[in-house]
CSV table of C-alpha atoms in Angstrom, one decimal:
chain,number,residue,atom,x,y,z
A,1,MET,CA,167.9,44.5,222.7
A,2,GLU,CA,169.3,41.8,224.9
A,3,ASP,CA,172.7,40.4,223.9
A,4,PRO,CA,172.9,36.8,222.8
A,5,PRO,CA,174.5,34.7,225.5
A,6,THR,CA,177.7,32.7,225.2
A,7,VAL,CA,177.9,29.1,226.2
A,8,GLU,CA,180.0,30.2,229.2
A,9,ARG,CA,177.3,32.6,230.4
A,10,LEU,CA,174.6,30.1,229.9
A,11,ALA,CA,176.6,27.5,231.9
A,12,GLU,CA,176.8,29.7,235.0
A,13,SER,CA,175.2,27.8,237.8
A,14,SER,CA,174.5,31.0,239.8
A,15,ARG,CA,172.6,33.9,238.5
A,16,GLU,CA,173.7,36.4,241.1
A,17,GLU,CA,173.6,39.4,238.8
A,18,ASP,CA,170.4,38.4,237.0
A,19,ALA,CA,167.4,40.2,238.5
A,20,GLY,CA,165.1,38.8,235.9
A,21,ALA,CA,165.9,35.3,237.2
A,22,ALA,CA,166.2,36.1,240.9
A,23,PHE,CA,163.0,38.2,241.1
A,24,VAL,CA,160.4,37.4,238.3
A,25,LEU,CA,161.4,33.7,237.7
A,26,GLU,CA,162.3,32.8,241.2
A,27,SER,CA,162.3,29.0,241.6
A,28,LYS,CA,160.2,28.0,244.6
A,29,GLY,CA,157.2,26.1,243.0
A,30,GLU,CA,156.0,22.6,243.3
A,31,TRP,CA,154.7,20.4,240.4
A,32,TRP,CA,151.1,21.4,241.1
A,33,HIS,CA,152.0,25.1,240.8
A,34,ALA,CA,153.4,24.3,237.4
A,35,GLY,CA,150.1,22.6,236.6
A,36,PHE,CA,148.2,25.7,237.6
A,37,HIS,CA,150.5,27.9,235.4
A,38,LEU,CA,150.3,25.6,232.4
A,39,THR,CA,146.5,25.3,232.6
A,40,THR,CA,146.1,29.1,232.7
A,41,ALA,CA,148.5,29.4,229.7
A,42,ILE,CA,146.6,26.9,227.6
A,43,VAL,CA,143.0,26.6,228.8
A,44,GLY,CA,141.4,30.0,228.3
A,45,PRO,CA,138.3,31.5,226.7
A,46,THR,CA,139.8,30.7,223.3
A,47,ILE,CA,138.2,27.2,223.8
A,48,LEU,CA,134.9,28.9,223.0
A,49,THR,CA,136.3,29.3,219.5
A,50,LEU,CA,136.4,25.5,219.0
A,51,PRO,CA,132.9,25.1,217.5
A,52,TYR,CA,133.9,27.7,215.0
A,53,ALA,CA,137.1,25.7,214.2
A,54,PHE,CA,134.9,22.5,213.7
A,55,ARG,CA,132.8,24.6,211.3
A,56,GLY,CA,135.7,24.7,208.9
A,57,LEU,CA,136.5,20.9,209.3
A,58,GLY,CA,133.4,19.0,210.1
A,59,TRP,CA,132.9,16.3,212.7
A,60,GLY,CA,135.4,13.7,211.6
A,61,PRO,CA,138.4,16.0,210.7
A,62,GLY,CA,137.5,18.2,213.6
A,63,PHE,CA,137.9,15.4,216.1
A,64,PHE,CA,141.0,14.2,214.3
A,65,CYS,CA,142.8,17.5,214.4
A,66,LEU,CA,141.7,18.3,218.0
A,67,THR,CA,143.1,14.9,219.1
A,68,VAL,CA,146.2,14.8,217.1
A,69,MET,CA,147.2,18.4,218.1
A,70,GLY,CA,146.6,17.5,221.7
A,71,LEU,CA,148.8,14.4,221.5
A,72,VAL,CA,151.5,16.2,219.6
A,73,THR,CA,151.6,19.2,222.0
A,74,PHE,CA,151.7,17.0,225.1
A,75,TYR,CA,154.6,15.0,223.4
A,76,SER,CA,156.3,18.3,222.4
A,77,TYR,CA,156.1,19.9,225.8
A,78,HIS,CA,157.3,16.6,227.5
A,79,LEU,CA,160.3,16.5,225.1
A,80,MET,CA,161.2,20.2,225.8
A,81,SER,CA,161.0,19.5,229.6
A,82,ARG,CA,163.4,16.5,229.1
A,83,VAL,CA,165.8,18.8,227.2
A,84,LEU,CA,165.7,21.3,230.1
A,85,GLU,CA,166.3,18.6,232.7
A,86,HIS,CA,169.2,17.2,230.6
A,87,CYS,CA,170.8,20.7,230.5
A,88,GLU,CA,170.3,21.1,234.2
A,89,LYS,CA,172.1,17.8,235.0
A,90,ASP,CA,175.0,19.2,232.9
A,91,GLY,CA,175.1,22.3,235.1
A,92,ARG,CA,173.3,24.6,232.6
A,93,ARG,CA,169.8,25.2,234.1
A,94,HIS,CA,167.9,27.3,231.5
A,95,ILE,CA,165.0,29.4,232.7
A,96,ARG,CA,164.3,31.1,229.4
A,97,PHE,CA,163.2,29.7,226.0
A,98,ARG,CA,165.6,31.9,224.1
A,99,GLU,CA,168.6,30.8,226.1
A,100,LEU,CA,167.7,27.1,225.7
A,101,ALA,CA,167.4,27.5,221.9
A,102,ALA,CA,170.6,29.5,221.5
A,103,ASP,CA,172.6,27.0,223.7
A,104,VAL,CA,171.3,23.8,222.1
A,105,LEU,CA,171.4,25.0,218.5
A,106,GLY,CA,174.5,27.1,219.0
A,107,SER,CA,173.1,30.0,217.0
A,108,GLY,CA,172.9,33.7,218.0
A,109,TRP,CA,170.1,34.3,215.5
A,110,MET,CA,168.0,31.6,217.1
A,111,PHE,CA,168.2,33.7,220.3
A,112,TYR,CA,166.7,36.7,218.5
A,113,PHE,CA,164.2,34.5,216.6
A,114,VAL,CA,162.7,33.2,219.9
A,115,ILE,CA,162.7,36.6,221.5
A,116,PHE,CA,160.8,38.0,218.4
A,117,ILE,CA,158.2,35.2,218.4
A,118,GLN,CA,157.7,35.1,222.1
A,119,THR,CA,157.3,38.9,222.3
A,120,ALA,CA,154.8,38.8,219.5
A,121,ILE,CA,152.8,36.0,221.1
A,122,ASN,CA,152.9,37.4,224.7
A,123,THR,CA,152.2,41.0,223.8
A,124,GLY,CA,149.4,39.8,221.4
A,125,ILE,CA,147.8,37.8,224.2
A,126,GLY,CA,148.2,40.7,226.6
A,127,ILE,CA,146.4,42.9,224.1
A,128,GLY,CA,143.7,40.2,223.4
A,129,ALA,CA,143.1,39.6,227.1
A,130,ILE,CA,142.5,43.3,227.8
A,131,LEU,CA,140.3,43.6,224.7
A,132,LEU,CA,138.2,40.6,225.6
A,133,ALA,CA,137.9,41.7,229.2
A,134,GLY,CA,136.6,45.0,228.0
A,135,GLU,CA,134.1,43.3,225.8
A,136,CYS,CA,132.9,41.2,228.7
A,137,LEU,CA,132.4,44.3,230.7
A,138,GLN,CA,130.6,45.9,227.8
A,139,ILE,CA,128.2,42.9,227.4
A,140,MET,CA,127.3,43.0,231.1
A,141,TYR,CA,126.8,46.8,231.0
A,142,GLN,CA,124.5,46.6,227.9
A,143,ASN,CA,122.4,43.9,229.5
A,144,LEU,CA,122.0,45.9,232.7
A,145,ASN,CA,121.6,49.2,231.0
A,146,PRO,CA,120.5,48.8,227.3
A,147,ASN,CA,120.4,52.5,226.7
A,148,GLY,CA,123.8,53.2,228.2
A,149,THR,CA,126.2,55.4,226.3
A,150,MET,CA,129.6,53.9,227.5
A,151,LYS,CA,131.8,52.9,224.6
A,152,LEU,CA,134.1,49.8,224.3
A,153,TYR,CA,137.3,51.8,224.7
A,154,GLU,CA,136.0,52.9,228.2
A,155,PHE,CA,135.6,49.3,229.3
A,156,ILE,CA,139.0,48.5,227.9
A,157,ALA,CA,140.4,51.4,230.0
A,158,ILE,CA,138.8,49.9,233.1
A,159,ALA,CA,140.3,46.4,232.3
A,160,THR,CA,143.7,48.1,231.7
A,161,VAL,CA,143.6,49.7,235.2
A,162,VAL,CA,142.8,46.3,236.8
A,163,MET,CA,145.7,44.8,234.9
A,164,ILE,CA,148.1,47.6,236.0
A,165,ILE,CA,147.2,46.8,239.6
A,166,LEU,CA,147.5,43.0,239.3
A,167,SER,CA,150.8,43.3,237.3
A,168,GLN,CA,152.6,44.6,240.4
A,169,LEU,CA,152.6,41.1,241.8
A,170,PRO,CA,156.4,40.7,241.7
A,171,THR,CA,157.1,37.1,240.6
A,172,PHE,CA,155.7,34.4,238.4
A,173,HIS,CA,155.5,32.1,241.5
A,174,SER,CA,153.3,34.7,243.2
A,175,LEU,CA,150.6,34.0,240.6
A,176,ARG,CA,150.1,30.4,241.8
A,177,HIS,CA,146.9,31.0,243.8
A,178,ILE,CA,145.5,33.2,241.1
A,179,ASN,CA,146.2,30.5,238.5
A,180,LEU,CA,144.5,27.9,240.7
A,181,VAL,CA,141.4,30.1,240.7
A,182,SER,CA,141.9,30.4,236.9
A,183,LEU,CA,141.8,26.6,236.5
A,184,LEU,CA,138.5,26.4,238.5
A,185,LEU,CA,137.1,29.3,236.4
A,186,SER,CA,137.9,27.5,233.2
A,187,LEU,CA,136.0,24.4,234.3
A,188,GLY,CA,133.2,26.6,235.6
A,189,TYR,CA,132.4,28.5,232.4
A,190,THR,CA,133.0,25.4,230.3
A,191,PHE,CA,130.3,23.5,232.1
A,192,LEU,CA,128.0,26.6,232.0
A,193,VAL,CA,128.5,27.0,228.2
A,194,VAL,CA,128.0,23.2,227.6
A,195,GLY,CA,124.7,23.3,229.6
A,196,ALA,CA,123.7,26.4,227.7
A,197,CYS,CA,124.4,24.8,224.3
A,198,ILE,CA,122.5,21.7,225.2
A,199,HIS,CA,119.6,23.9,226.3
A,200,ALA,CA,119.8,25.9,223.0
A,201,GLY,CA,120.0,22.8,220.9
A,202,THR,CA,116.9,21.2,222.4
A,203,SER,CA,114.7,24.3,222.8
A,204,LYS,CA,111.9,25.2,220.5
A,205,ASN,CA,114.0,28.2,219.2
A,206,ALA,CA,116.9,25.9,218.3
A,207,PRO,CA,118.7,27.0,215.2
A,208,PRO,CA,118.6,24.5,212.2
A,209,LYS,CA,121.5,22.1,212.5
A,210,ASP,CA,123.5,22.2,209.3
A,211,TYR,CA,127.0,20.6,209.4
A,212,SER,CA,127.8,21.0,205.7
A,213,LEU,CA,131.2,22.6,204.7
A,214,GLU,CA,132.0,25.4,202.2
A,215,SER,CA,130.4,24.8,198.8
A,216,SER,CA,133.6,25.5,196.7
A,217,GLU,CA,136.6,23.2,197.1
A,218,SER,CA,139.1,26.1,197.4
A,219,ALA,CA,137.0,27.8,200.1
A,220,MET,CA,136.8,24.5,201.9
A,221,VAL,CA,140.6,24.1,201.9
A,222,PHE,CA,141.2,27.6,203.1
A,223,SER,CA,138.7,27.2,205.9
A,224,ALA,CA,140.2,23.9,206.9
A,225,PHE,CA,143.7,25.3,207.3
A,226,THR,CA,142.4,28.4,209.1
A,227,SER,CA,140.7,26.0,211.5
A,228,ILE,CA,143.9,24.0,212.0
A,229,SER,CA,145.7,27.3,212.8
A,230,ILE,CA,143.0,28.2,215.3
A,231,ILE,CA,143.3,24.8,217.1
A,232,ALA,CA,147.1,25.2,217.1
A,233,SER,CA,146.9,28.6,218.8
A,234,ILE,CA,144.4,27.2,221.3
A,235,TYR,CA,146.8,24.4,222.3
A,236,GLY,CA,149.7,26.9,222.2
A,237,ASN,CA,151.9,27.7,225.1
A,238,GLY,CA,155.2,29.2,224.1
A,239,ILE,CA,156.5,29.8,227.6
A,240,LEU,CA,157.1,26.3,229.0
A,241,PRO,CA,160.7,26.9,229.9
A,242,GLU,CA,159.7,30.0,231.9
A,243,ILE,CA,157.0,28.0,233.7
A,244,GLN,CA,159.5,25.2,234.4
A,245,ALA,CA,161.9,27.9,235.8
A,246,THR,CA,159.4,28.5,238.6
A,247,LEU,CA,159.9,25.0,240.0
A,248,ALA,CA,162.3,24.5,242.9
A,249,PRO,CA,165.3,22.4,241.7
A,250,PRO,CA,165.8,19.6,241.0
A,251,VAL,CA,162.9,19.7,238.5
A,252,ALA,CA,163.2,16.1,237.3
A,253,GLY,CA,159.8,14.5,236.9
A,254,LYS,CA,157.9,17.5,238.2
A,255,MET,CA,156.9,19.0,234.9
A,256,LEU,CA,155.4,15.7,233.6
A,257,LYS,CA,153.0,15.7,236.6
A,258,GLY,CA,152.1,19.3,235.9
A,259,LEU,CA,151.5,18.5,232.2
A,260,LEU,CA,149.2,15.5,233.2
A,261,MET,CA,147.2,17.8,235.4
A,262,CYS,CA,146.9,20.4,232.6
A,263,TYR,CA,145.9,17.9,230.0
A,264,ALA,CA,143.3,16.3,232.2
A,265,VAL,CA,141.6,19.8,232.3
A,266,ILE,CA,142.2,20.2,228.6
A,267,PHE,CA,140.4,16.8,227.9
A,268,VAL,CA,137.4,17.8,229.9
A,269,THR,CA,137.1,21.4,228.6
A,270,PHE,CA,138.2,21.2,224.9
A,271,TYR,CA,136.1,18.2,223.9
A,272,SER,CA,132.9,19.2,225.7
A,273,ALA,CA,133.0,22.8,224.4
A,274,ALA,CA,133.7,21.8,220.8
A,275,VAL,CA,131.1,19.0,220.7
A,276,SER,CA,128.3,20.9,222.4
A,277,GLY,CA,128.8,24.1,220.5
A,278,TYR,CA,129.1,22.5,217.1
A,279,TRP,CA,126.2,20.2,217.8
A,280,ALA,CA,123.9,23.1,218.7
A,281,PHE,CA,124.9,25.6,216.0
A,282,GLY,CA,126.6,23.6,213.2
A,283,ASN,CA,128.1,25.8,210.5
A,284,GLN,CA,126.4,28.9,212.0
A,285,SER,CA,128.7,28.7,215.0
A,286,ASN,CA,130.2,32.1,215.8
A,287,SER,CA,133.9,32.6,216.5
A,288,ASN,CA,132.8,33.0,220.2
A,289,ILE,CA,130.1,30.5,221.0
A,290,LEU,CA,128.7,32.9,223.6
A,291,LYS,CA,127.7,35.2,220.7
A,292,SER,CA,125.7,32.4,219.2
A,293,LEU,CA,123.9,31.9,222.4
A,294,MET,CA,123.1,35.6,222.6
A,295,PRO,CA,122.1,36.5,219.0
A,296,ASP,CA,121.8,40.2,218.0
A,297,GLU,CA,118.1,39.6,217.1
A,298,GLY,CA,115.7,37.6,219.2
A,299,PRO,CA,115.9,36.3,222.8
A,300,SER,CA,118.9,34.5,224.3
A,301,LEU,CA,119.0,30.8,223.6
A,302,ALA,CA,119.9,30.0,227.2
A,303,PRO,CA,118.9,31.4,230.7
A,304,THR,CA,120.3,34.8,231.2
A,305,TRP,CA,121.8,34.0,234.5
A,306,VAL,CA,123.8,31.1,233.1
A,307,LEU,CA,125.3,33.3,230.3
A,308,GLY,CA,125.9,36.1,232.7
A,309,LEU,CA,127.8,33.9,235.2
A,310,ALA,CA,129.8,32.4,232.3
A,311,ILE,CA,130.8,35.9,231.2
A,312,VAL,CA,131.9,36.8,234.7
A,313,PHE,CA,134.0,33.7,234.9
A,314,VAL,CA,135.6,34.4,231.5
A,315,LEU,CA,136.3,38.0,232.6
A,316,LEU,CA,138.1,37.0,235.8
A,317,GLN,CA,140.2,34.4,234.0
A,318,LEU,CA,141.3,36.8,231.3
A,319,PHE,CA,143.1,38.8,234.0
A,320,ALA,CA,145.1,35.7,235.0
A,321,ILE,CA,145.9,34.9,231.4
A,322,GLY,CA,147.1,38.4,230.7
A,323,LEU,CA,149.4,38.2,233.8
A,324,VAL,CA,150.9,34.8,232.9
A,325,TYR,CA,151.9,35.9,229.4
A,326,SER,CA,153.2,39.2,230.6
A,327,GLN,CA,155.9,37.5,232.8
A,328,VAL,CA,158.4,37.2,229.9
A,329,ALA,CA,158.2,40.9,229.2
A,330,PHE,CA,158.5,41.7,233.0
A,331,GLU,CA,161.5,39.4,233.2
A,332,ILE,CA,163.2,41.1,230.3
A,333,MET,CA,162.5,44.5,231.8
A,334,GLU,CA,163.7,43.6,235.3
A,335,LYS,CA,166.9,41.9,234.0
A,336,LYS,CA,167.9,45.3,232.7
A,337,SER,CA,166.3,47.7,235.2
A,338,ALA,CA,166.6,46.0,238.6
A,339,ASP,CA,169.6,45.6,241.0
A,340,VAL,CA,169.6,42.1,242.3
A,341,LYS,CA,171.9,43.2,245.2
A,342,GLN,CA,169.1,45.2,246.7
A,343,GLY,CA,165.8,43.7,247.9
A,344,MET,CA,162.9,42.9,245.6
A,345,PHE,CA,160.8,45.5,247.5
A,346,SER,CA,163.6,48.1,247.9
A,347,LYS,CA,162.8,51.6,246.6
A,348,ARG,CA,165.5,51.1,244.0
A,349,ASN,CA,163.7,48.2,242.5
A,350,LEU,CA,160.1,48.9,243.4
A,351,VAL,CA,159.8,52.3,241.6
A,352,PRO,CA,161.2,51.1,238.2
A,353,ARG,CA,159.0,47.9,238.4
A,354,ILE,CA,155.8,50.0,239.0
A,355,ILE,CA,156.7,52.4,236.2
A,356,LEU,CA,157.8,49.9,233.6
A,357,ARG,CA,154.9,47.4,234.2
A,358,THR,CA,152.4,50.3,234.1
A,359,ILE,CA,153.8,51.5,230.8
A,360,TYR,CA,153.6,48.0,229.4
A,361,MET,CA,150.0,47.5,230.4
A,362,LEU,CA,149.1,51.0,229.1
A,363,PHE,CA,150.7,50.0,225.8
A,364,CYS,CA,148.6,46.8,225.6
A,365,GLY,CA,145.4,48.6,226.6
A,366,PHE,CA,146.0,51.3,224.0
A,367,PHE,CA,146.4,48.8,221.2
A,368,ALA,CA,143.4,46.8,222.4
A,369,ALA,CA,141.2,50.0,222.1
A,370,MET,CA,142.7,51.0,218.8
A,371,LEU,CA,142.5,47.5,217.2
A,372,PRO,CA,139.3,45.9,218.5
A,373,PHE,CA,139.4,43.2,215.8
A,374,PHE,CA,142.1,41.1,217.5
A,375,GLY,CA,140.0,38.0,217.5
A,376,ASP,CA,140.3,37.9,213.7
A,377,ILE,CA,144.1,37.3,213.8
A,378,ASN,CA,143.9,34.5,216.3
A,379,ALA,CA,144.6,32.0,213.5
A,380,VAL,CA,147.6,34.1,212.2
A,381,VAL,CA,149.1,34.0,215.7
A,382,GLY,CA,148.7,30.2,215.8
A,383,ALA,CA,150.3,29.8,212.3
A,384,VAL,CA,153.3,32.1,212.7
A,385,GLY,CA,153.8,32.0,216.4
A,386,PHE,CA,152.7,28.9,218.3
A,387,ILE,CA,153.4,26.4,215.5
A,388,PRO,CA,157.1,27.2,215.4
A,389,LEU,CA,157.6,27.3,219.1
A,390,ASP,CA,155.4,24.4,220.2
A,391,PHE,CA,155.3,22.0,217.2
A,392,ILE,CA,158.7,22.4,215.6
A,393,LEU,CA,161.4,23.7,217.9
A,394,PRO,CA,160.9,21.1,220.7
A,395,MET,CA,161.4,18.3,218.3
A,396,LEU,CA,164.5,19.9,216.9
A,397,LEU,CA,165.9,20.6,220.3
A,398,TYR,CA,165.4,17.0,221.4
A,399,ASN,CA,167.1,15.6,218.4
A,400,MET,CA,170.0,17.9,218.7
A,401,THR,CA,170.4,17.2,222.5
A,402,PHE,CA,169.8,13.4,222.7
A,403,LYS,CA,170.9,12.6,219.2
A,404,PRO,CA,168.6,9.5,218.8
A,405,PRO,CA,169.8,7.1,216.1
A,406,ARG,CA,168.5,7.9,212.6
A,407,SER,CA,167.0,4.4,212.4
A,408,SER,CA,164.9,5.0,215.6
A,409,LEU,CA,161.2,5.6,215.7
A,410,THR,CA,161.7,8.7,217.9
A,411,TYR,CA,164.0,10.4,215.4
A,412,TRP,CA,161.6,9.9,212.5
A,413,THR,CA,158.5,10.7,214.6
A,414,ASN,CA,160.1,14.1,215.5
A,415,ILE,CA,161.2,14.7,211.9
A,416,SER,CA,157.7,13.9,210.6
A,417,ILE,CA,156.0,16.2,213.1
A,418,MET,CA,158.4,19.0,212.1
A,419,VAL,CA,157.7,18.6,208.4
A,420,VAL,CA,154.0,18.2,208.7
A,421,PHE,CA,153.5,21.2,211.0
A,422,THR,CA,155.9,23.4,209.0
A,423,CYS,CA,153.7,22.8,206.0
A,424,ALA,CA,150.5,23.3,208.1
A,425,GLY,CA,152.0,26.5,209.5
A,426,LEU,CA,152.8,27.9,206.0
A,427,LEU,CA,149.4,27.0,204.6
A,428,GLY,CA,147.6,28.2,207.8
A,429,ALA,CA,149.4,31.5,207.7
A,430,PHE,CA,148.4,32.0,204.0
A,431,SER,CA,144.8,31.1,204.6
A,432,SER,CA,144.6,33.2,207.8
A,433,ILE,CA,146.1,36.3,206.2
A,434,ARG,CA,143.6,35.8,203.3
A,435,GLN,CA,140.8,35.8,205.8
A,436,LEU,CA,142.1,39.0,207.3
A,437,ALA,CA,142.1,40.6,203.9
A,438,LEU,CA,138.6,39.5,203.3
A,439,ASP,CA,137.4,41.0,206.6
A,440,ALA,CA,139.5,44.2,206.3
A,441,SER,CA,136.4,46.2,205.3
A,442,GLN,CA,134.9,45.6,208.7
A,443,PHE,CA,137.9,47.0,210.6
A,444,LYS,CA,137.6,50.4,212.1
A,445,LEU,CA,140.1,52.0,214.5
A,446,PHE,CA,138.7,52.6,218.0
A,447,SER,CA,135.5,50.8,217.1
A,448,SER,CA,132.8,50.4,219.7
A,449,THR,CA,132.3,46.8,218.9
A,450,VAL,CA,134.7,43.9,218.6
A,451,VAL,CA,135.0,42.5,215.0
A,452,ASN,CA,134.7,38.7,215.2
């Protein structure tokens, strides 16, 4: 386990002995590169879950929660960026979330808390990316060869091999071109899915449109908070300081431009996917709207080529997402294993990098094959992971750093957000874990299908 840093260590302007900083988090990027990284970190295939989230909220509350969480996360990420810029002006440029939290809050346990939450989120997303990539491969295989005998774990193994190869890209900055393609892919499959939902909703085989909520009041409340947790996880990031670390200093103002680029893509993709999917399928929306468009019984509700192309786009973007969220793990490993005095591609550093990153990806691939019901804990991840890091800590860090007057609107806005989302996180965690318990009978280790 990494030792908690002292203020003196955090204040060092040079990181000459820090291979994690010098190699993985090298600072060479421009604001648009940060925009590519942010978009890949936030806008992923999880947006195809938004119609399902609306299913637990209905039209009005669904729009309200989607909009409020969008505004709050933009505000939250901007505040965190300002805290990072403030620390940089004081000669303490933080490139890791855990160091920022420990420095500002002056607590060693906060260092470990952030490591724990980040590790859980990043490893979980790595597992989920490989699992969903394997499922995409399986869907394509079954459509091309309906009588084929390959199992889900075999496709997961193929996806893991691809991730092992791609993971050898040495730095976060080296992913900038991949993440530009990822941004374009997210727009591509969103437009394809929106078109498919419109086609399905207007066709003669259109499912009946029922937008009613759960019949019992208790079930309605639990579903609502589960949906809130899902939306929180979809907006979640959890690695903004590491993304900002890739910017060439000085970073003042650059992150805001990157956030504006990211949220322009979010506006287009989130709302169009949520509205079209929920409009077409109502309270019958699947946790992956593509499954609603390709029912187990009966013909597909949209042209096969449209759905096939959307799945290919999703598959390709999943590799980029897995890489982005693996960077924190790679940085931690290389901080301990690499020798910054020798070149990034020297034998001394190259061999450990290949071995450690391969082991990490094999670990993620193994758990993806063993636990193919990862989609079912998406809401739990949002409640216990993304909500603390993205909805609570940034407000606390800002208030501790800038100390706005207690009579100011900013101070009470931040306090209100912290209180509201602490309560939402606790209730969301409870309702999400309840849903996991209800679905537990469907779980089977090394299953050949993904439990949704």
